[in-house]
PDB file of C-alpha atoms and ligand atoms in Angstrom:
ATOM      1  CA  MET Y   1       0.005  -0.014   0.010  1.00 42.00           C
ATOM      2  CA  VAL Y   2       2.666   2.236   0.693  1.00 44.00           C
ATOM      3  CA  SER Y   3       4.611   1.197  -1.386  1.00 47.00           C
ATOM      4  CA  GLU Y   4       2.176   2.732  -4.537  1.00 78.00           C
ATOM      5  CA  LEU Y   5       3.089   6.524  -3.180  1.00 92.00           C
ATOM      6  CA  ARG Y   6       3.476   8.442  -5.990  1.00 96.00           C
ATOM      7  CA  PHE Y   7       5.462  12.530  -5.732  1.00 97.00           C
ATOM      8  CA  ILE Y   8       5.233  15.413  -7.280  1.00 98.00           C
ATOM      9  CA  VAL Y   9       8.440  17.888  -5.698  1.00 98.00           C
ATOM     10  CA  ASP Y  10       7.953  21.687  -6.003  1.00 97.00           C
ATOM     11  CA  HIS Y  11      11.252  22.991  -7.009  1.00 95.00           C
ATOM     12  CA  ASN Y  12      10.992  24.680  -4.080  1.00 94.00           C
ATOM     13  CA  VAL Y  13      12.229  21.495  -2.346  1.00 96.00           C
ATOM     14  CA  GLY Y  14      13.176  19.951  -5.315  1.00 94.00           C
ATOM     15  CA  LYS Y  15      16.076  17.879  -3.386  1.00 92.00           C
ATOM     16  CA  LEU Y  16      13.638  15.975  -2.195  1.00 95.00           C
ATOM     17  CA  ALA Y  17      12.864  14.495  -5.579  1.00 95.00           C
ATOM     18  CA  ARG Y  18      16.456  12.022  -5.458  1.00 92.00           C
ATOM     19  CA  TRP Y  19      16.011  10.745  -1.703  1.00 90.00           C
ATOM     20  CA  LEU Y  20      11.995   9.679  -2.989  1.00 93.00           C
ATOM     21  CA  ARG Y  21      13.823   8.174  -5.994  1.00 93.00           C
ATOM     22  CA  MET Y  22      16.431   6.311  -3.488  1.00 88.00           C
ATOM     23  CA  MET Y  23      14.311   4.680  -1.491  1.00 89.00           C
ATOM     24  CA  GLY Y  24      12.348   3.835  -4.255  1.00 90.00           C
ATOM     25  CA  TYR Y  25       9.258   5.851  -5.123  1.00 93.00           C
ATOM     26  CA  ASP Y  26       8.101   7.387  -8.322  1.00 95.00           C
ATOM     27  CA  SER Y  27       9.162  11.434  -7.690  1.00 97.00           C
ATOM     28  CA  LEU Y  28       8.598  13.515 -10.705  1.00 97.00           C
ATOM     29  CA  PHE Y  29      10.164  17.434 -10.195  1.00 96.00           C
ATOM     30  CA  PHE Y  30       8.347  20.291 -11.024  1.00 96.00           C
ATOM     31  CA  ASP Y  31       9.955  23.490 -12.410  1.00 93.00           C
ATOM     32  CA  GLY Y  32       7.543  25.842 -10.508  1.00 85.00           C
ATOM     33  CA  SER Y  33       6.803  27.302 -13.664  1.00 88.00           C
ATOM     34  CA  ASP Y  34       3.194  27.231 -13.726  1.00 91.00           C
ATOM     35  CA  ASP Y  35       1.689  25.536  -9.644  1.00 93.00           C
ATOM     36  CA  SER Y  36      -1.604  25.379 -11.275  1.00 94.00           C
ATOM     37  CA  HIS Y  37      -0.294  22.324 -14.167  1.00 95.00           C
ATOM     38  CA  MET Y  38       1.269  20.836 -11.161  1.00 96.00           C
ATOM     39  CA  VAL Y  39      -1.662  20.503  -9.023  1.00 96.00           C
ATOM     40  CA  ALA Y  40      -3.445  18.986 -12.407  1.00 96.00           C
ATOM     41  CA  GLN Y  41      -1.085  16.407 -12.487  1.00 96.00           C
ATOM     42  CA  ALA Y  42      -0.674  15.521  -8.868  1.00 97.00           C
ATOM     43  CA  LEU Y  43      -4.965  14.786  -9.587  1.00 96.00           C
ATOM     44  CA  ALA Y  44      -4.485  12.878 -12.752  1.00 96.00           C
ATOM     45  CA  GLU Y  45      -1.512  10.403 -11.297  1.00 96.00           C
ATOM     46  CA  ASP Y  46      -3.025  10.673  -8.071  1.00 95.00           C
ATOM     47  CA  ARG Y  47       0.466  12.067  -6.579  1.00 97.00           C
ATOM     48  CA  VAL Y  48       1.650  13.152  -3.334  1.00 98.00           C
ATOM     49  CA  ILE Y  49       2.430  17.794  -3.713  1.00 98.00           C
ATOM     50  CA  LEU Y  50       5.976  18.001  -1.516  1.00 98.00           C
ATOM     51  CA  THR Y  51       6.391  21.677  -1.278  1.00 97.00           C
ATOM     52  CA  ARG Y  52       7.524  24.981   0.721  1.00 96.00           C
ATOM     53  CA  ASP Y  53       4.244  27.248  -1.008  1.00 95.00           C
ATOM     54  CA  SER Y  54       1.978  27.600   1.467  1.00 95.00           C
ATOM     55  CA  ALA Y  55      -0.458  28.418  -1.304  1.00 95.00           C
ATOM     56  CA  ILE Y  56      -0.874  25.650  -2.592  1.00 95.00           C
ATOM     57  CA  MET Y  57      -2.867  23.978   0.771  1.00 95.00           C
ATOM     58  CA  LYS Y  58      -4.994  26.601   0.280  1.00 95.00           C
ATOM     59  CA  ARG Y  59      -5.938  25.554  -2.990  1.00 95.00           C
ATOM     60  CA  ARG Y  60      -9.657  24.015  -2.601  1.00 94.00           C
ATOM     61  CA  VAL Y  61      -8.352  20.286  -4.214  1.00 94.00           C
ATOM     62  CA  VAL Y  62      -6.300  20.313  -1.350  1.00 95.00           C
ATOM     63  CA  ASN Y  63      -8.263  21.394   1.270  1.00 93.00           C
ATOM     64  CA  SER Y  64     -11.135  19.302   0.834  1.00 95.00           C
ATOM     65  CA  GLY Y  65      -8.494  15.915   0.313  1.00 93.00           C
ATOM     66  CA  ARG Y  66      -8.715  15.531  -3.101  1.00 95.00           C
ATOM     67  CA  ILE Y  67      -5.330  16.245  -3.432  1.00 95.00           C
ATOM     68  CA  ARG Y  68      -2.663  14.946  -0.576  1.00 96.00           C
ATOM     69  CA  ALA Y  69      -0.445  17.464  -0.166  1.00 97.00           C
ATOM     70  CA  ILE Y  70       3.014  17.898   2.777  1.00 98.00           C
ATOM     71  CA  LEU Y  71       3.510  21.897   3.562  1.00 98.00           C
ATOM     72  CA  ILE Y  72       7.604  21.265   4.062  1.00 98.00           C
ATOM     73  CA  ASN Y  73       8.698  23.316   7.099  1.00 96.00           C
ATOM     74  CA  SER Y  74      12.893  23.376   7.192  1.00 96.00           C
ATOM     75  CA  GLU Y  75      14.300  24.609   4.521  1.00 94.00           C
ATOM     76  CA  GLU Y  76      16.782  22.218   4.962  1.00 93.00           C
ATOM     77  CA  SER Y  77      16.722  19.059   2.907  1.00 88.00           C
ATOM     78  CA  GLU Y  78      18.279  16.079   5.532  1.00 88.00           C
ATOM     79  CA  GLN Y  79      14.967  18.144   7.860  1.00 92.00           C
ATOM     80  CA  GLN Y  80      12.817  17.737   5.107  1.00 94.00           C
ATOM     81  CA  MET Y  81      13.057  14.854   4.343  1.00 91.00           C
ATOM     82  CA  ARG Y  82      12.503  13.247   8.486  1.00 90.00           C
ATOM     83  CA  GLN Y  83       9.182  15.305   7.691  1.00 94.00           C
ATOM     84  CA  VAL Y  84       8.166  13.202   5.120  1.00 94.00           C
ATOM     85  CA  MET Y  85       9.390   9.854   6.155  1.00 90.00           C
ATOM     86  CA  ASP Y  86       7.530  10.808   9.730  1.00 89.00           C
ATOM     87  CA  THR Y  87       4.136  11.909   7.866  1.00 93.00           C
ATOM     88  CA  LEU Y  88       4.075   9.095   5.512  1.00 91.00           C
ATOM     89  CA  GLU Y  89       5.875   6.630   7.748  1.00 84.00           C
ATOM     90  CA  LEU Y  90       8.257   5.618   4.449  1.00 82.00           C
ATOM     91  CA  LYS Y  91      10.821   4.255   7.186  1.00 67.00           C
ATOM     92  CA  ARG Y  92      10.748   0.623   6.227  1.00 62.00           C
ATOM     93  CA  GLN Y  93      10.913   1.378   2.795  1.00 65.00           C
ATOM     94  CA  LEU Y  94      14.309   1.143   1.605  1.00 72.00           C
ATOM     95  CA  ARG Y  95      14.746   0.681  -2.282  1.00 80.00           C
ATOM     96  CA  PRO Y  96      17.707   1.825  -4.042  1.00 78.00           C
ATOM     97  CA  PHE Y  97      18.298   1.958  -7.039  1.00 83.00           C
ATOM     98  CA  THR Y  98      15.119   0.706  -7.906  1.00 91.00           C
ATOM     99  CA  LEU Y  99      14.604   3.990 -10.082  1.00 94.00           C
ATOM    100  CA  CYS Y 100      16.693   6.883 -11.956  1.00 95.00           C
ATOM    101  CA  LEU Y 101      18.162   9.325  -9.203  1.00 92.00           C
ATOM    102  CA  GLU Y 102      18.423  11.697 -11.872  1.00 94.00           C
ATOM    103  CA  CYS Y 103      14.676  10.910 -14.234  1.00 95.00           C
ATOM    104  CA  ASN Y 104      13.256   8.838 -12.019  1.00 97.00           C
ATOM    105  CA  GLN Y 105      13.034   6.426 -14.961  1.00 96.00           C
ATOM    106  CA  PRO Y 106      13.174   2.578 -13.767  1.00 96.00           C
ATOM    107  CA  LEU Y 107      16.551   1.501 -14.092  1.00 95.00           C
ATOM    108  CA  VAL Y 108      17.224  -2.431 -15.696  1.00 96.00           C
ATOM    109  CA  GLU Y 109      19.917  -5.170 -14.643  1.00 95.00           C
ATOM    110  CA  ARG Y 110      23.088  -5.268 -16.867  1.00 94.00           C
ATOM    111  CA  LYS Y 111      25.803  -8.005 -16.772  1.00 93.00           C
ATOM    112  CA  TRP Y 112      29.487  -7.645 -15.690  1.00 89.00           C
ATOM    113  CA  GLU Y 113      30.515  -7.697 -19.175  1.00 90.00           C
ATOM    114  CA  GLU Y 114      27.448  -5.483 -20.688  1.00 92.00           C
ATOM    115  CA  VAL Y 115      28.952  -2.241 -18.537  1.00 92.00           C
ATOM    116  CA  LYS Y 116      32.869  -3.460 -18.618  1.00 90.00           C
ATOM    117  CA  GLU Y 117      34.220  -0.756 -20.962  1.00 91.00           C
ATOM    118  CA  ARG Y 118      31.797   2.404 -19.280  1.00 92.00           C
ATOM    119  CA  VAL Y 119      32.603   2.412 -15.971  1.00 92.00           C
ATOM    120  CA  PRO Y 120      36.122   2.652 -14.300  1.00 91.00           C
ATOM    121  CA  PRO Y 121      38.790   0.012 -13.701  1.00 91.00           C
ATOM    122  CA  TYR Y 122      38.516   0.111  -9.869  1.00 89.00           C
ATOM    123  CA  VAL Y 123      34.788  -0.031 -10.163  1.00 90.00           C
ATOM    124  CA  TYR Y 124      34.760  -3.197 -13.068  1.00 88.00           C
ATOM    125  CA  LYS Y 125      37.581  -4.663 -10.182  1.00 89.00           C
ATOM    126  CA  THR Y 126      35.576  -4.867  -7.044  1.00 89.00           C
ATOM    127  CA  GLN Y 127      31.991  -4.679  -8.268  1.00 89.00           C
ATOM    128  CA  SER Y 128      29.279  -7.124  -9.908  1.00 86.00           C
ATOM    129  CA  GLN Y 129      25.867  -5.970 -10.088  1.00 89.00           C
ATOM    130  CA  TYR Y 130      25.258  -2.874 -12.241  1.00 93.00           C
ATOM    131  CA  MET Y 131      21.977  -1.724 -13.518  1.00 94.00           C
ATOM    132  CA  GLU Y 132      21.586   1.144 -15.992  1.00 95.00           C
ATOM    133  CA  CYS Y 133      19.039   3.930 -17.175  1.00 96.00           C
ATOM    134  CA  PRO Y 134      17.025   3.262 -19.739  1.00 97.00           C
ATOM    135  CA  ALA Y 135      16.435   7.007 -20.351  1.00 97.00           C
ATOM    136  CA  CYS Y 136      19.544   8.909 -19.983  1.00 97.00           C
ATOM    137  CA  HIS Y 137      22.117   5.552 -19.883  1.00 95.00           C
ATOM    138  CA  ARG Y 138      23.928   6.385 -16.724  1.00 94.00           C
ATOM    139  CA  ILE Y 139      25.213   2.778 -15.243  1.00 94.00           C
ATOM    140  CA  TYR Y 140      24.870   2.441 -10.811  1.00 92.00           C
ATOM    141  CA  TRP Y 141      26.663   0.146  -8.922  1.00 90.00           C
ATOM    142  CA  ARG Y 142      26.754  -0.489  -4.486  1.00 85.00           C
ATOM    143  CA  GLY Y 143      29.625   2.606  -4.326  1.00 80.00           C
ATOM    144  CA  THR Y 144      30.747   4.361  -1.344  1.00 74.00           C
ATOM    145  CA  HIS Y 145      27.954   6.943  -3.156  1.00 73.00           C
ATOM    146  CA  TRP Y 146      25.728   4.457  -3.054  1.00 77.00           C
ATOM    147  CA  GLU Y 147      26.382   3.518   1.443  1.00 81.00           C
ATOM    148  CA  ALA Y 148      26.581   7.356   2.021  1.00 82.00           C
ATOM    149  CA  MET Y 149      23.037   8.062   1.094  1.00 80.00           C
ATOM    150  CA  ILE Y 150      21.968   4.504   2.474  1.00 80.00           C
ATOM    151  CA  LYS Y 151      23.718   5.829   6.084  1.00 83.00           C
ATOM    152  CA  LYS Y 152      21.893   9.029   5.968  1.00 80.00           C
ATOM    153  CA  LEU Y 153      18.312   7.300   5.270  1.00 78.00           C
ATOM    154  CA  GLU Y 154      19.170   4.790   8.108  1.00 78.00           C
ATOM    155  CA  LYS Y 155      20.110   7.493   9.980  1.00 77.00           C
ATOM    156  CA  PHE Y 156      16.431   9.378   9.103  1.00 73.00           C
ATOM    157  CA  SER Y 157      15.018   6.725  10.357  1.00 66.00           C
ATOM    158  CA  ASP Y 158      16.541   6.225  13.957  1.00 61.00           C
ATOM    159  CA  PHE Y 159      15.964   9.930  14.469  1.00 50.00           C
ATOM    160  CA  SER Y 160      11.935   8.935  14.007  1.00 47.00           C
ATOM    161  CA  SER Y 161      11.626   5.894  15.733  1.00 45.00           C
TER     162      SER Y 161
HETATM  163 ZN1   ZN W 201      18.515   8.337 -15.958  1.00 87.47          ZN
END
């Protein structure tokens, strides 16, 4: 049930999109051009709006509960992430590398041989599992960056439990 949550992330809390994708949540980034578009898309695709714009919260579709929206309090991205995780109880939903952190596309598994020419030699020597984004062709592996993000997410969970 919780895993079906999808998000639309307003530009004023844009960093949340990467964190949520890291957790496996389909999260669109909204560039802030026209709030009506964001609200319409949230309604059409059943997405939770994350924003720091209190005017969004006053809109009738949000007010009436037809769309779920979370007004983010903090300016600091780790605090923002904690608020989202607390509000929606996301702490047990770690699914790193199911979605591209850059473009929100589901990642596809790649074999060791397939990525040989496309990752640094030290990575190729030490890693055996790879994922590729079919849209931007970025290759993901479980390196130190991955571990750093997981540790941070786990820290958020501790904080909220
Ligand atoms: Zn991508």
